């Protein structure tokens, strides 16, 4: 590993034993262990952690089991498509829509592993890297640090270039895949849109050839679709508050979102690996200015994700309710409609210290589920 990237990179195998010892000694381990290994005594889990020597062993022994528990306890079906068109020997840049802080990338690793691919490195927001236990688990699970925009323009440029160089290094030198969200932060309104600034960042590390800059990264858009949107109530409240004032997260709010996303029933979940972005497609934009090039590639990624997003009955129900139609009534049953309406009524019982306009709140909630239908159309 190039020492230039020590501030970003995940743990190496040499750093794993010390990290495992810290996790085994953490005061939070009894709670975590009771969820992941409910049938094992705590001492056995601690001994298992202290015996782990490599990143691969941690992912196989711990994280794969964590994801299997999440899948078995909070989903009714977990499926994937398109991975059969990808080569296990090729490193890819997975550009994914982003609906849950942890699950989008974490569950993807099980899909990769179970289909004979190496797991990918994963971008991990610096805002989440504050708790030492979270840092140890994340960096042992191939997560690498990404700074959020802020500070001076000069600092933002420097950190973006550094990230761009690291992603290119991982894919072209280490021959490992990378997962990154299509935008900073989760999509909260159900409207998955790629930030063209992300595409610009990819190109920064090879500014002399914009076509090669992206074609060398083997970009594969990924559409993850949850039947029941993770943290849908929390997202609705945040969007409601943000309509009038700048939303300021409370201490521990990210951790609450992580736990809610893990524990909340998600129904059916589908991961779709889209067709890779080809050099021939990129060449169609060769005469564009750099800014227009980044925009067009972002739109290309969006079109892949929108067309591959798996629409569930909830999405069609929300669209019909939002627009006062029965256009998609053939896409759902009366029982499914009743279940969705029952979920919607939870907004009426949500306790928050501001006055809420329930009609606006419901429209926001419906939009989260309805927007994928609009985009798919």
Short mmCIF file of C-alpha atoms in Angstrom, two decimals:
data_model
loop_
_atom_site.label_atom_id
_atom_site.label_comp_id
_atom_site.label_asym_id
_atom_site.label_seq_id
_atom_site.Cartn_x
_atom_site.Cartn_y
_atom_site.Cartn_z
CA UNK A 1 0.00 0.00 0.00
CA UNK A 2 1.32 3.44 -0.97
CA UNK A 3 2.12 5.44 2.21
CA UNK A 4 0.79 8.54 0.46
CA UNK A 5 -2.72 7.26 1.21
CA UNK A 6 -2.28 6.36 4.88
CA UNK A 7 -4.78 9.06 5.85
CA UNK A 8 -7.52 7.44 3.75
CA UNK A 9 -6.94 3.73 3.43
CA UNK A 10 -8.57 0.81 5.28
CA UNK A 11 -6.57 -1.37 7.65
CA UNK A 12 -3.95 -3.73 6.28
CA UNK A 13 -3.67 -7.31 7.51
CA UNK A 14 -0.86 -6.22 9.85
CA UNK A 15 -3.24 -3.86 11.66
CA UNK A 16 -6.07 -6.35 12.06
CA UNK A 17 -4.98 -8.19 15.26
CA UNK A 18 -4.76 -4.95 17.27
CA UNK A 19 -8.12 -3.76 15.91
CA UNK A 20 -9.75 -7.10 16.78
CA UNK A 21 -8.39 -6.88 20.32
CA UNK A 22 -9.91 -3.40 20.72
CA UNK A 23 -13.28 -4.57 19.37
CA UNK A 24 -13.21 -7.61 21.69
CA UNK A 25 -12.62 -5.29 24.67
CA UNK A 26 -15.29 -2.75 23.71
CA UNK A 27 -18.10 -2.07 26.17
CA UNK A 28 -20.52 -2.19 23.22
CA UNK A 29 -19.55 -5.73 22.20
CA UNK A 30 -22.08 -7.59 24.42
CA UNK A 31 -24.97 -5.84 22.66
CA UNK A 32 -23.48 -6.33 19.19
CA UNK A 33 -22.60 -9.95 19.85
CA UNK A 34 -26.11 -10.75 21.08
CA UNK A 35 -27.47 -9.61 17.69
CA UNK A 36 -24.86 -11.17 15.39
CA UNK A 37 -24.14 -14.37 17.34
CA UNK A 38 -27.21 -14.89 19.57
CA UNK A 39 -26.29 -18.53 20.31
CA UNK A 40 -22.65 -17.90 21.28
CA UNK A 41 -21.44 -16.95 24.76
CA UNK A 42 -19.72 -13.56 24.85
CA UNK A 43 -16.38 -15.15 25.76
CA UNK A 44 -16.50 -17.29 22.62
CA UNK A 45 -17.17 -14.24 20.45
CA UNK A 46 -14.26 -12.40 22.07
CA UNK A 47 -11.98 -15.37 21.50
CA UNK A 48 -13.11 -15.60 17.87
CA UNK A 49 -12.37 -11.90 17.32
CA UNK A 50 -8.91 -12.18 18.86
CA UNK A 51 -8.11 -15.13 16.57
CA UNK A 52 -8.77 -13.11 13.38
CA UNK A 53 -5.56 -12.16 11.57
CA UNK A 54 -6.60 -10.74 8.19
CA UNK A 55 -9.14 -8.43 6.54
CA UNK A 56 -10.52 -11.33 4.52
CA UNK A 57 -10.96 -13.44 7.65
CA UNK A 58 -12.81 -10.57 9.40
CA UNK A 59 -15.13 -10.10 6.43
CA UNK A 60 -15.85 -13.84 6.07
CA UNK A 61 -16.21 -14.60 9.78
CA UNK A 62 -17.87 -11.44 11.11
CA UNK A 63 -19.26 -9.12 8.44
CA UNK A 64 -20.75 -11.82 6.22
CA UNK A 65 -22.56 -13.14 9.30
CA UNK A 66 -23.69 -9.63 10.27
CA UNK A 67 -25.19 -9.12 6.81
CA UNK A 68 -26.83 -12.53 6.84
CA UNK A 69 -28.48 -11.67 10.16
CA UNK A 70 -29.74 -8.35 8.77
CA UNK A 71 -31.09 -10.11 5.68
CA UNK A 72 -32.79 -12.91 7.65
CA UNK A 73 -34.25 -10.67 10.36
CA UNK A 74 -35.30 -7.56 8.45
CA UNK A 75 -36.02 -8.62 4.86
CA UNK A 76 -38.54 -11.00 3.33
CA UNK A 77 -36.48 -11.58 0.15
CA UNK A 78 -32.99 -10.58 -0.96
CA UNK A 79 -32.17 -10.82 -4.66
CA UNK A 80 -29.68 -9.51 -7.21
CA UNK A 81 -29.30 -9.32 -10.97
CA UNK A 82 -26.69 -8.38 -13.54
CA UNK A 83 -23.67 -9.67 -11.65
CA UNK A 84 -23.48 -12.60 -14.02
CA UNK A 85 -22.41 -10.10 -16.71
CA UNK A 86 -19.39 -8.92 -14.68
CA UNK A 87 -16.00 -10.63 -14.54
CA UNK A 88 -14.68 -11.71 -11.11
CA UNK A 89 -11.19 -10.81 -12.40
CA UNK A 90 -12.01 -7.20 -13.29
CA UNK A 91 -11.94 -4.39 -10.69
CA UNK A 92 -14.94 -2.06 -11.01
CA UNK A 93 -16.02 1.31 -9.70
CA UNK A 94 -19.53 0.66 -8.40
CA UNK A 95 -21.46 3.95 -8.48
CA UNK A 96 -24.60 3.28 -6.47
CA UNK A 97 -27.76 5.07 -5.51
CA UNK A 98 -27.66 5.67 -1.76
CA UNK A 99 -30.68 4.96 0.44
CA UNK A 100 -29.13 3.74 3.72
CA UNK A 101 -26.00 4.96 5.53
CA UNK A 102 -24.52 1.47 5.97
CA UNK A 103 -26.64 -1.16 4.26
CA UNK A 104 -26.23 -0.18 0.59
CA UNK A 105 -22.50 -0.89 0.64
CA UNK A 106 -22.48 -3.53 3.36
CA UNK A 107 -25.10 -5.83 1.82
CA UNK A 108 -23.42 -5.41 -1.57
CA UNK A 109 -20.34 -7.14 -0.14
CA UNK A 110 -22.35 -10.31 0.50
CA UNK A 111 -23.63 -10.21 -3.08
CA UNK A 112 -20.07 -9.92 -4.38
CA UNK A 113 -18.68 -12.60 -2.08
CA UNK A 114 -21.52 -15.07 -2.68
CA UNK A 115 -21.06 -14.72 -6.46
CA UNK A 116 -17.32 -15.38 -6.52
CA UNK A 117 -16.11 -11.76 -6.64
CA UNK A 118 -13.67 -10.05 -4.31
CA UNK A 119 -15.31 -7.65 -1.90
CA UNK A 120 -14.83 -3.97 -2.72
CA UNK A 121 -13.30 -1.11 -0.83
CA UNK A 122 -16.01 1.25 0.45
CA UNK A 123 -16.15 5.02 0.82
CA UNK A 124 -16.93 6.06 4.40
CA UNK A 125 -17.83 9.62 5.36
CA UNK A 126 -15.42 11.29 7.77
CA UNK A 127 -18.45 12.51 9.74
CA UNK A 128 -19.12 8.90 10.73
CA UNK A 129 -15.51 8.19 11.71
CA UNK A 130 -15.73 9.62 15.22
CA UNK A 131 -16.49 6.60 17.41
CA UNK A 132 -13.35 4.42 17.83
CA UNK A 133 -15.40 1.21 17.62
CA UNK A 134 -17.05 2.34 14.36
CA UNK A 135 -13.61 3.24 12.97
CA UNK A 136 -12.18 -0.18 13.83
CA UNK A 137 -15.12 -2.08 12.35
CA UNK A 138 -15.24 0.15 9.27
CA UNK A 139 -11.54 0.13 8.44
CA UNK A 140 -11.34 -3.63 9.05
CA UNK A 141 -14.21 -3.95 6.53
CA UNK A 142 -12.30 -2.20 3.70
CA UNK A 143 -13.87 1.21 4.33
CA UNK A 144 -11.78 4.29 3.54
CA UNK A 145 -12.20 7.84 4.73
CA UNK A 146 -13.88 10.50 2.57
CA UNK A 147 -13.95 14.13 3.68
CA UNK A 148 -17.26 15.96 3.32
CA UNK A 149 -17.24 19.29 1.39
CA UNK A 150 -16.32 22.20 3.61
CA UNK A 151 -13.53 24.58 4.45
CA UNK A 152 -11.79 26.63 1.80
CA UNK A 153 -12.03 26.00 -1.93
CA UNK A 154 -8.31 25.20 -1.93
CA UNK A 155 -8.73 22.56 0.79
CA UNK A 156 -11.73 21.03 -1.00
CA UNK A 157 -9.78 20.82 -4.27
CA UNK A 158 -6.84 19.19 -2.50
CA UNK A 159 -9.00 16.58 -0.75
CA UNK A 160 -10.94 15.84 -3.97
CA UNK A 161 -7.72 15.30 -5.91
CA UNK A 162 -6.37 13.07 -3.15
CA UNK A 163 -9.56 10.97 -3.19
CA UNK A 164 -9.49 10.75 -6.99
CA UNK A 165 -5.89 9.57 -6.94
CA UNK A 166 -6.66 6.98 -4.27
CA UNK A 167 -9.66 5.51 -6.13
CA UNK A 168 -7.59 5.25 -9.32
CA UNK A 169 -4.73 3.66 -7.36
CA UNK A 170 -7.02 1.03 -5.81
CA UNK A 171 -8.58 0.06 -9.15
CA UNK A 172 -5.55 0.24 -11.47
CA UNK A 173 -2.72 -0.73 -9.08
CA UNK A 174 -4.27 -2.86 -6.37
CA UNK A 175 -6.83 -4.34 -8.80
CA UNK A 176 -9.62 -4.00 -6.25
CA UNK A 177 -13.14 -2.73 -6.81
CA UNK A 178 -14.50 0.40 -5.08
CA UNK A 179 -18.04 1.28 -3.97
CA UNK A 180 -19.08 4.93 -3.91
CA UNK A 181 -22.46 6.66 -3.62
CA UNK A 182 -23.67 8.70 -6.60
CA UNK A 183 -23.85 11.80 -4.37
CA UNK A 184 -22.81 13.08 -0.96
CA UNK A 185 -25.26 11.79 1.62
CA UNK A 186 -28.31 9.61 1.20
CA UNK A 187 -31.12 10.26 -1.24
CA UNK A 188 -33.87 11.26 1.15
CA UNK A 189 -36.67 12.15 -1.29
CA UNK A 190 -36.48 8.99 -3.41
CA UNK A 191 -35.11 10.96 -6.39
CA UNK A 192 -31.78 9.29 -7.21
CA UNK A 193 -29.57 11.82 -9.01
CA UNK A 194 -25.83 11.57 -9.66
CA UNK A 195 -23.85 14.63 -8.60
CA UNK A 196 -21.77 15.65 -11.61
CA UNK A 197 -19.15 16.80 -9.10
CA UNK A 198 -18.55 13.11 -8.33
CA UNK A 199 -17.80 12.49 -12.02
CA UNK A 200 -15.51 15.53 -12.05
CA UNK A 201 -13.67 14.12 -9.03
CA UNK A 202 -13.10 10.80 -10.83
CA UNK A 203 -11.46 12.69 -13.72
CA UNK A 204 -9.18 14.91 -11.62
CA UNK A 205 -6.44 12.30 -11.31
CA UNK A 206 -6.13 11.98 -15.10
CA UNK A 207 -6.95 15.44 -16.38
CA UNK A 208 -5.03 15.01 -19.66
CA UNK A 209 -7.53 12.48 -21.09
CA UNK A 210 -11.14 12.70 -19.95
CA UNK A 211 -12.18 9.56 -21.85
CA UNK A 212 -9.43 7.37 -20.42
CA UNK A 213 -9.95 8.97 -17.01
CA UNK A 214 -13.33 7.24 -16.76
CA UNK A 215 -12.93 4.21 -19.03
CA UNK A 216 -9.97 3.00 -16.94
CA UNK A 217 -12.20 2.90 -13.85
CA UNK A 218 -14.72 0.41 -15.31
CA UNK A 219 -17.77 2.27 -13.96
CA UNK A 220 -20.75 0.06 -13.12
CA UNK A 221 -23.91 1.85 -11.91
CA UNK A 222 -25.77 -0.08 -9.20
CA UNK A 223 -29.46 0.29 -8.33
CA UNK A 224 -30.47 -0.84 -4.85
CA UNK A 225 -34.23 -1.00 -4.25
CA UNK A 226 -35.90 -1.45 -0.86
CA UNK A 227 -39.58 -2.36 -0.68
CA UNK A 228 -39.79 -0.39 2.58
CA UNK A 229 -37.45 2.59 2.47
CA UNK A 230 -34.91 2.55 5.34
CA UNK A 231 -35.62 5.38 7.82
CA UNK A 232 -38.60 6.59 5.74
CA UNK A 233 -40.23 8.35 8.71
CA UNK A 234 -36.94 9.97 9.79
CA UNK A 235 -36.25 11.13 6.23
CA UNK A 236 -39.75 12.61 5.99
CA UNK A 237 -39.25 14.64 9.17
CA UNK A 238 -35.84 15.88 8.03
CA UNK A 239 -37.21 16.97 4.64
CA UNK A 240 -40.16 18.68 6.33
CA UNK A 241 -37.93 20.68 8.69
CA UNK A 242 -35.53 21.51 5.85
CA UNK A 243 -38.31 23.26 3.93
CA UNK A 244 -38.15 26.23 6.31
CA UNK A 245 -34.79 26.15 8.09
CA UNK A 246 -31.37 24.60 7.63
CA UNK A 247 -31.55 21.12 9.10
CA UNK A 248 -28.97 20.58 11.85
CA UNK A 249 -28.38 17.01 12.95
CA UNK A 250 -28.59 16.27 16.65
CA UNK A 251 -25.76 14.43 18.44
CA UNK A 252 -26.05 10.71 17.79
CA UNK A 253 -28.51 11.16 14.91
CA UNK A 254 -26.31 9.35 12.36
CA UNK A 255 -25.93 6.40 14.73
CA UNK A 256 -29.71 6.34 15.26
CA UNK A 257 -30.19 6.27 11.47
CA UNK A 258 -27.69 3.42 11.16
CA UNK A 259 -29.48 1.36 13.82
CA UNK A 260 -32.94 2.19 12.45
CA UNK A 261 -31.83 1.17 8.96
CA UNK A 262 -30.51 -2.14 10.25
CA UNK A 263 -33.48 -3.04 12.44
CA UNK A 264 -36.42 -1.61 10.48
CA UNK A 265 -38.28 -4.22 8.38
CA UNK A 266 -37.34 -3.64 4.74
CA UNK A 267 -39.48 -6.20 2.97
CA UNK A 268 -37.96 -7.25 -0.33
CA UNK A 269 -34.55 -5.89 -1.33
CA UNK A 270 -32.99 -6.08 -4.80
CA UNK A 271 -29.51 -5.15 -6.05
CA UNK A 272 -29.17 -4.65 -9.80
CA UNK A 273 -25.74 -4.31 -11.41
CA UNK A 274 -26.27 -2.20 -14.50
CA UNK A 275 -24.42 -2.42 -17.78
CA UNK A 276 -20.89 -0.95 -17.40
CA UNK A 277 -20.21 2.48 -18.93
CA UNK A 278 -18.23 1.77 -22.11
CA UNK A 279 -15.51 3.72 -23.88
CA UNK A 280 -17.78 3.94 -26.93
CA UNK A 281 -20.47 5.65 -24.86
CA UNK A 282 -17.97 8.07 -23.36
CA UNK A 283 -16.65 8.93 -26.83
CA UNK A 284 -20.09 10.28 -27.73
CA UNK A 285 -19.29 13.18 -25.37
CA UNK A 286 -15.70 13.68 -26.50
CA UNK A 287 -16.39 17.07 -28.10
CA UNK A 288 -18.11 18.42 -24.98
CA UNK A 289 -16.50 20.89 -22.64
CA UNK A 290 -15.27 19.28 -19.43
CA UNK A 291 -18.25 20.60 -17.49
CA UNK A 292 -20.73 19.29 -20.06
CA UNK A 293 -18.86 15.98 -20.23
CA UNK A 294 -19.25 15.47 -16.48
CA UNK A 295 -22.93 16.38 -16.74
CA UNK A 296 -23.61 13.97 -19.59
CA UNK A 297 -21.85 11.07 -17.86
CA UNK A 298 -23.84 11.78 -14.68
CA UNK A 299 -27.05 11.64 -16.72
CA UNK A 300 -25.90 8.37 -18.27
CA UNK A 301 -25.38 6.86 -14.83
CA UNK A 302 -28.82 8.17 -13.79
CA UNK A 303 -30.51 6.59 -16.80
CA UNK A 304 -28.97 3.21 -15.92
CA UNK A 305 -30.03 3.41 -12.28
CA UNK A 306 -33.55 4.73 -12.98
CA UNK A 307 -34.30 2.06 -15.59
CA UNK A 308 -32.88 -0.72 -13.39
CA UNK A 309 -34.54 0.35 -10.15
CA UNK A 310 -36.88 -2.44 -9.03
CA UNK A 311 -40.30 -0.89 -8.47
CA UNK A 312 -42.38 -2.47 -5.72
CA UNK A 313 -46.14 -2.21 -5.10
CA UNK A 314 -45.41 0.50 -2.51
CA UNK A 315 -43.93 2.73 -5.21
CA UNK A 316 -47.03 2.43 -7.39
CA UNK A 317 -49.39 2.87 -4.43
CA UNK A 318 -47.59 6.06 -3.37
CA UNK A 319 -47.69 7.44 -6.92
CA UNK A 320 -51.43 6.84 -7.21
CA UNK A 321 -52.11 8.34 -3.77
CA UNK A 322 -49.90 11.39 -4.37
CA UNK A 323 -51.56 12.24 -7.68
CA UNK A 324 -55.09 11.09 -6.81
CA UNK A 325 -55.11 8.42 -9.53
CA UNK A 326 -55.63 4.70 -10.02
CA UNK A 327 -53.25 4.57 -12.95
CA UNK A 328 -51.19 1.77 -11.44
CA UNK A 329 -53.97 -0.06 -9.58
CA UNK A 330 -53.12 -3.26 -11.49
CA UNK A 331 -49.66 -3.22 -9.87
CA UNK A 332 -50.84 -3.84 -6.31
CA UNK A 333 -53.48 -5.60 -4.24
CA UNK A 334 -55.99 -4.21 -1.75
CA UNK A 335 -53.98 -5.82 1.05
CA UNK A 336 -50.77 -4.13 -0.11
CA UNK A 337 -52.57 -0.79 -0.32
CA UNK A 338 -53.90 -1.24 3.23
CA UNK A 339 -50.43 -2.10 4.56
CA UNK A 340 -49.00 1.04 2.97
CA UNK A 341 -51.76 3.23 4.41
CA UNK A 342 -51.09 1.73 7.84
CA UNK A 343 -47.44 2.74 7.52
CA UNK A 344 -48.50 6.24 6.48
CA UNK A 345 -50.58 6.67 9.65
CA UNK A 346 -47.41 6.37 11.75
CA UNK A 347 -46.68 9.97 10.78
CA UNK A 348 -49.70 11.02 12.86
CA UNK A 349 -48.16 9.51 15.98
CA UNK A 350 -44.62 10.78 15.49
CA UNK A 351 -43.57 12.95 18.42
CA UNK A 352 -41.48 16.02 17.55
CA UNK A 353 -41.11 19.38 19.23
CA UNK A 354 -42.45 21.46 16.33
CA UNK A 355 -45.92 21.91 14.85
CA UNK A 356 -46.45 19.64 11.87
CA UNK A 357 -48.73 20.10 8.88
CA UNK A 358 -49.85 16.50 8.41
CA UNK A 359 -50.91 16.99 4.77
CA UNK A 360 -47.46 18.31 3.79
CA UNK A 361 -45.82 15.57 5.83
CA UNK A 362 -47.81 12.87 4.01
CA UNK A 363 -46.99 14.37 0.59
CA UNK A 364 -43.28 14.25 1.43
CA UNK A 365 -43.59 10.64 2.58
CA UNK A 366 -45.48 9.66 -0.57
CA UNK A 367 -42.87 11.42 -2.71
CA UNK A 368 -40.10 9.25 -1.27
CA UNK A 369 -41.84 6.19 -2.69
CA UNK A 370 -43.37 7.82 -5.80
CA UNK A 371 -40.28 9.50 -7.26
CA UNK A 372 -38.69 6.25 -8.49
CA UNK A 373 -41.83 5.65 -10.56
CA UNK A 374 -41.52 9.12 -12.12
CA UNK A 375 -37.85 8.53 -12.88
CA UNK A 376 -38.53 5.08 -14.31
CA UNK A 377 -41.16 6.51 -16.64
#
